mmCIF file of C-alpha atoms in Angstrom:
data_model
loop_
_atom_site.group_PDB
_atom_site.id
_atom_site.type_symbol
_atom_site.label_atom_id
_atom_site.label_comp_id
_atom_site.label_asym_id
_atom_site.label_seq_id
_atom_site.Cartn_x
_atom_site.Cartn_y
_atom_site.Cartn_z
ATOM 1 C CA MET A 3 -0.330 -0.124 -0.273
ATOM 2 C CA LYS A 4 1.297 3.705 -1.044
ATOM 3 C CA LYS A 5 1.883 5.858 1.952
ATOM 4 C CA ASP A 6 -0.628 8.180 0.610
ATOM 5 C CA ASN A 7 -3.387 5.608 0.637
ATOM 6 C CA TRP A 8 -2.487 4.785 4.035
ATOM 7 C CA VAL A 9 -2.716 8.139 5.320
ATOM 8 C CA ALA A 10 -5.963 8.909 3.460
ATOM 9 C CA ASN A 11 -7.253 5.444 4.910
ATOM 10 C CA THR A 12 -6.053 5.610 8.646
ATOM 11 C CA ASN A 13 -7.369 9.043 8.532
ATOM 12 C CA ARG A 14 -11.196 8.228 8.229
ATOM 13 C CA ILE A 15 -10.368 5.049 10.982
ATOM 14 C CA LYS A 16 -8.928 7.519 13.184
ATOM 15 C CA LEU A 17 -12.388 9.420 12.653
ATOM 16 C CA TRP A 18 -14.598 6.654 13.355
ATOM 17 C CA LEU A 19 -12.306 5.616 16.354
ATOM 18 C CA ASP A 20 -13.270 8.686 17.903
ATOM 19 C CA MET A 21 -16.817 8.641 17.431
ATOM 20 C CA GLU A 22 -17.157 5.970 20.202
ATOM 21 C CA ASP A 23 -15.195 3.650 22.578
ATOM 22 C CA ARG A 24 -14.715 0.489 20.297
ATOM 23 C CA GLY A 25 -13.410 -1.635 23.227
ATOM 24 C CA ASP A 26 -10.051 -3.727 23.043
ATOM 25 C CA ALA A 27 -10.656 -3.851 19.436
ATOM 26 C CA GLY A 28 -10.028 -0.081 18.911
ATOM 27 C CA ASP A 29 -6.917 -0.215 20.715
ATOM 28 C CA ALA A 30 -5.958 -2.991 18.724
ATOM 29 C CA ILE A 31 -6.437 -1.061 15.681
ATOM 30 C CA THR A 32 -5.077 2.194 17.039
ATOM 31 C CA PHE A 33 -1.849 0.580 18.390
ATOM 32 C CA THR A 34 -1.752 -1.128 14.523
ATOM 33 C CA ILE A 35 -2.076 2.246 12.754
ATOM 34 C CA GLY A 36 0.665 3.720 15.015
ATOM 35 C CA LEU A 37 2.783 0.921 13.359
ATOM 36 C CA GLY A 38 1.851 1.524 10.325
ATOM 37 C CA ASP A 39 2.720 5.151 10.334
ATOM 38 C CA LYS A 40 6.194 4.357 11.551
ATOM 39 C CA SER A 41 6.643 2.358 8.562
ATOM 40 C CA ASN A 42 8.344 2.780 5.484
ATOM 41 C CA SER A 43 7.877 -0.463 3.653
ATOM 42 C CA GLU A 44 4.604 -0.479 1.248
ATOM 43 C CA GLU A 45 4.485 -4.279 2.090
ATOM 44 C CA MET A 46 4.306 -3.820 5.981
ATOM 45 C CA LEU A 47 1.676 -1.159 5.225
ATOM 46 C CA THR A 48 -0.388 -3.681 3.045
ATOM 47 C CA ASN A 49 -0.111 -5.865 6.104
ATOM 48 C CA TYR A 50 -1.066 -3.842 8.781
ATOM 49 C CA TRP A 51 -4.386 -2.378 6.640
ATOM 50 C CA THR A 52 -5.244 -5.786 6.237
ATOM 51 C CA ALA A 53 -5.614 -6.573 10.231
ATOM 52 C CA ILE A 54 -6.799 -3.444 10.704
ATOM 53 C CA ARG A 55 -9.544 -4.021 8.052
ATOM 54 C CA ASN A 56 -9.844 -7.814 9.651
ATOM 55 C CA ILE A 57 -10.339 -6.608 13.310
ATOM 56 C CA GLY A 58 -12.741 -3.693 12.351
ATOM 57 C CA SER A 59 -14.578 -6.302 10.413
ATOM 58 C CA GLU A 60 -16.919 -7.307 13.438
ATOM 59 C CA PHE A 61 -18.169 -3.673 13.164
ATOM 60 C CA ASP A 62 -21.131 -2.639 11.011
ATOM 61 C CA ASP A 63 -20.198 0.874 10.993
ATOM 62 C CA PHE A 64 -16.479 0.296 10.092
ATOM 63 C CA PRO A 65 -15.503 2.727 7.216
ATOM 64 C CA LYS A 66 -14.890 1.106 4.149
ATOM 65 C CA ALA A 67 -11.924 1.863 1.980
ATOM 66 C CA ARG A 68 -12.221 3.404 -1.108
ATOM 67 C CA VAL A 69 -12.011 1.171 -4.363
ATOM 68 C CA GLY A 70 -11.815 2.379 -8.195
ATOM 69 C CA GLN A 71 -10.770 5.498 -9.445
ATOM 70 C CA ASN A 72 -8.543 8.264 -7.305
ATOM 71 C CA ASP A 73 -10.295 10.465 -5.124
ATOM 72 C CA VAL A 74 -11.086 13.987 -6.452
ATOM 73 C CA LEU A 75 -9.764 15.298 -2.966
ATOM 74 C CA ASP A 76 -6.513 15.727 -1.678
ATOM 75 C CA THR A 77 -5.695 13.759 1.805
ATOM 76 C CA GLN A 78 -6.438 16.683 4.070
ATOM 77 C CA SER A 79 -9.541 17.975 2.076
ATOM 78 C CA ARG A 80 -10.846 13.885 2.120
ATOM 79 C CA ALA A 81 -9.648 14.094 5.881
ATOM 80 C CA ASN A 82 -12.328 17.286 6.443
ATOM 81 C CA ALA A 83 -14.853 15.845 4.605
ATOM 82 C CA ASP A 84 -14.971 12.715 6.586
ATOM 83 C CA SER A 85 -15.201 14.675 9.639
ATOM 84 C CA VAL A 86 -18.209 16.915 8.294
ATOM 85 C CA HIS A 87 -19.800 13.085 7.764
ATOM 86 C CA MET A 88 -19.110 12.033 11.072
ATOM 87 C CA ASN A 89 -20.234 15.131 12.951
ATOM 88 C CA ILE A 90 -23.302 15.252 10.716
ATOM 89 C CA MET A 91 -24.154 11.814 12.018
ATOM 90 C CA ASN A 92 -23.228 12.559 15.633
ATOM 91 C CA ALA A 93 -25.465 15.920 15.221
ATOM 92 C CA PHE A 94 -28.156 13.502 14.146
ATOM 93 C CA ALA A 95 -27.746 11.064 16.856
ATOM 94 C CA THR A 96 -28.469 13.776 19.903
ATOM 95 C CA ILE A 97 -31.586 15.597 18.167
ATOM 96 C CA GLY A 98 -34.079 13.310 19.888
ATOM 97 C CA GLU A 99 -37.550 13.491 18.267
ATOM 98 C CA ASP A 100 -36.487 10.079 16.133
ATOM 99 C CA GLU A 101 -40.343 9.477 15.617
ATOM 100 C CA LEU A 102 -41.380 12.401 14.446
ATOM 101 C CA ILE A 103 -38.859 12.979 11.585
ATOM 102 C CA LEU A 104 -38.704 9.397 10.714
ATOM 103 C CA THR A 105 -42.655 9.903 10.342
ATOM 104 C CA THR A 106 -42.447 13.096 8.585
ATOM 105 C CA VAL A 107 -39.104 13.054 6.751
ATOM 106 C CA LEU A 108 -39.495 10.717 4.106
ATOM 107 C CA PRO A 109 -36.978 8.851 1.367
ATOM 108 C CA HIS A 110 -36.518 10.052 -1.926
ATOM 109 C CA GLY A 111 -40.050 9.268 -3.647
ATOM 110 C CA ARG A 112 -38.649 6.374 -6.247
ATOM 111 C CA THR A 113 -37.490 4.645 -2.787
ATOM 112 C CA GLY A 114 -40.741 5.148 -0.851
ATOM 113 C CA GLY A 115 -41.037 3.820 2.676
ATOM 114 C CA VAL A 116 -39.662 5.364 5.869
ATOM 115 C CA TYR A 117 -36.296 5.310 6.960
ATOM 116 C CA ASP A 118 -35.695 2.070 9.710
ATOM 117 C CA SER A 119 -33.679 4.515 12.067
ATOM 118 C CA MET A 120 -32.392 8.089 12.707
ATOM 119 C CA GLU A 121 -28.976 6.645 11.803
ATOM 120 C CA SER A 122 -29.812 5.690 8.623
ATOM 121 C CA PHE A 123 -31.403 9.113 7.972
ATOM 122 C CA ALA A 124 -28.351 10.558 9.253
ATOM 123 C CA LYS A 125 -26.631 8.663 6.953
ATOM 124 C CA VAL A 126 -28.462 10.034 3.930
ATOM 125 C CA VAL A 127 -28.003 13.554 5.035
ATOM 126 C CA ALA A 128 -24.213 12.998 5.721
ATOM 127 C CA ASP A 129 -23.709 11.467 2.578
ATOM 128 C CA LYS A 130 -25.127 13.713 0.433
ATOM 129 C CA ALA A 131 -23.361 16.286 2.652
ATOM 130 C CA VAL A 132 -20.278 15.130 1.482
ATOM 131 C CA ARG A 133 -21.201 14.587 -2.359
ATOM 132 C CA ASP A 134 -22.121 18.348 -2.119
ATOM 133 C CA LEU A 135 -18.648 19.364 -0.607
ATOM 134 C CA VAL A 136 -16.776 16.937 -3.502
ATOM 135 C CA GLU A 137 -18.674 18.852 -6.117
ATOM 136 C CA ALA A 138 -18.081 22.606 -4.844
ATOM 137 C CA TYR A 139 -14.131 20.980 -5.138
ATOM 138 C CA LYS A 140 -14.338 20.464 -7.972
ATOM 139 C CA GLU A 141 -16.130 23.489 -8.997
ATOM 140 C CA GLU A 142 -13.195 25.445 -6.836
ATOM 141 C CA ARG A 143 -15.968 26.589 -4.374
ATOM 142 C CA TRP A 144 -13.817 24.762 -1.245
ATOM 143 C CA THR A 145 -10.165 24.290 -1.473
ATOM 144 C CA GLY A 146 -10.566 22.003 1.664
ATOM 145 C CA GLU A 147 -10.200 24.437 3.853
ATOM 146 C CA MET A 148 -12.493 24.709 7.203
ATOM 147 C CA ASN A 149 -13.540 27.378 10.186
ATOM 148 C CA GLY A 150 -13.318 24.775 13.173
ATOM 149 C CA ASN A 151 -15.867 22.141 12.212
ATOM 150 C CA VAL A 152 -17.517 23.931 9.130
ATOM 151 C CA PRO A 153 -16.159 23.864 6.125
ATOM 152 C CA VAL A 154 -15.459 26.992 3.817
ATOM 153 C CA VAL A 155 -17.530 26.889 1.071
ATOM 154 C CA THR A 156 -18.650 29.679 -1.116
ATOM 155 C CA PRO A 157 -22.371 28.988 -2.045
ATOM 156 C CA ARG A 158 -23.651 28.901 -5.782
ATOM 157 C CA PRO A 159 -24.787 31.504 -7.464
ATOM 158 C CA LEU A 160 -28.527 31.936 -7.473
ATOM 159 C CA ASN A 161 -30.663 30.622 -10.354
ATOM 160 C CA THR A 162 -31.503 34.384 -11.574
ATOM 161 C CA LYS A 163 -33.677 32.999 -14.763
ATOM 162 C CA LYS A 164 -37.260 32.572 -14.445
ATOM 163 C CA LYS A 165 -39.048 29.743 -15.995
ATOM 164 C CA GLY A 166 -39.642 31.214 -19.449
ATOM 165 C CA GLY A 167 -35.890 31.741 -20.050
ATOM 166 C CA SER A 168 -35.518 35.225 -19.530
ATOM 167 C CA GLU A 169 -33.333 36.757 -16.603
ATOM 168 C CA GLU A 170 -34.966 38.431 -13.617
ATOM 169 C CA GLU A 171 -34.167 42.888 -13.286
#
């Protein structure tokens, strides 16, 4: 595993570990991350990453490594976007009024039904927030900069066209 991938993947794991106490498994993962951080061998990083994935596999919410195309975001921006995701998930976990929200805020029309938990609803919102950050990054409206826990994003310009195609004055 390349060092850049190690850093990106373990940053996501560190955020996940910060969410709640994971017991002995969390301690083992933290220790293994420490070993990898000190390693200069790509082969050893691969071995450590395999161990981390195996230990984390017992948790339903363990972050998955990116597969496929290279990430659009640089390493720090990805870590910041992941942090936003976790913060949104945590914010929804503490809102309360689960029944009210789950009864009145429904999934996309084609999906139908209701969200089965606040966690699934929060994940949808947090995933959308990250997609919006990636889009803002591509459009150069976000550089990855944060102001505390809040991303510094320039909003999209308002659409000033009327339905007929002419511009408002």
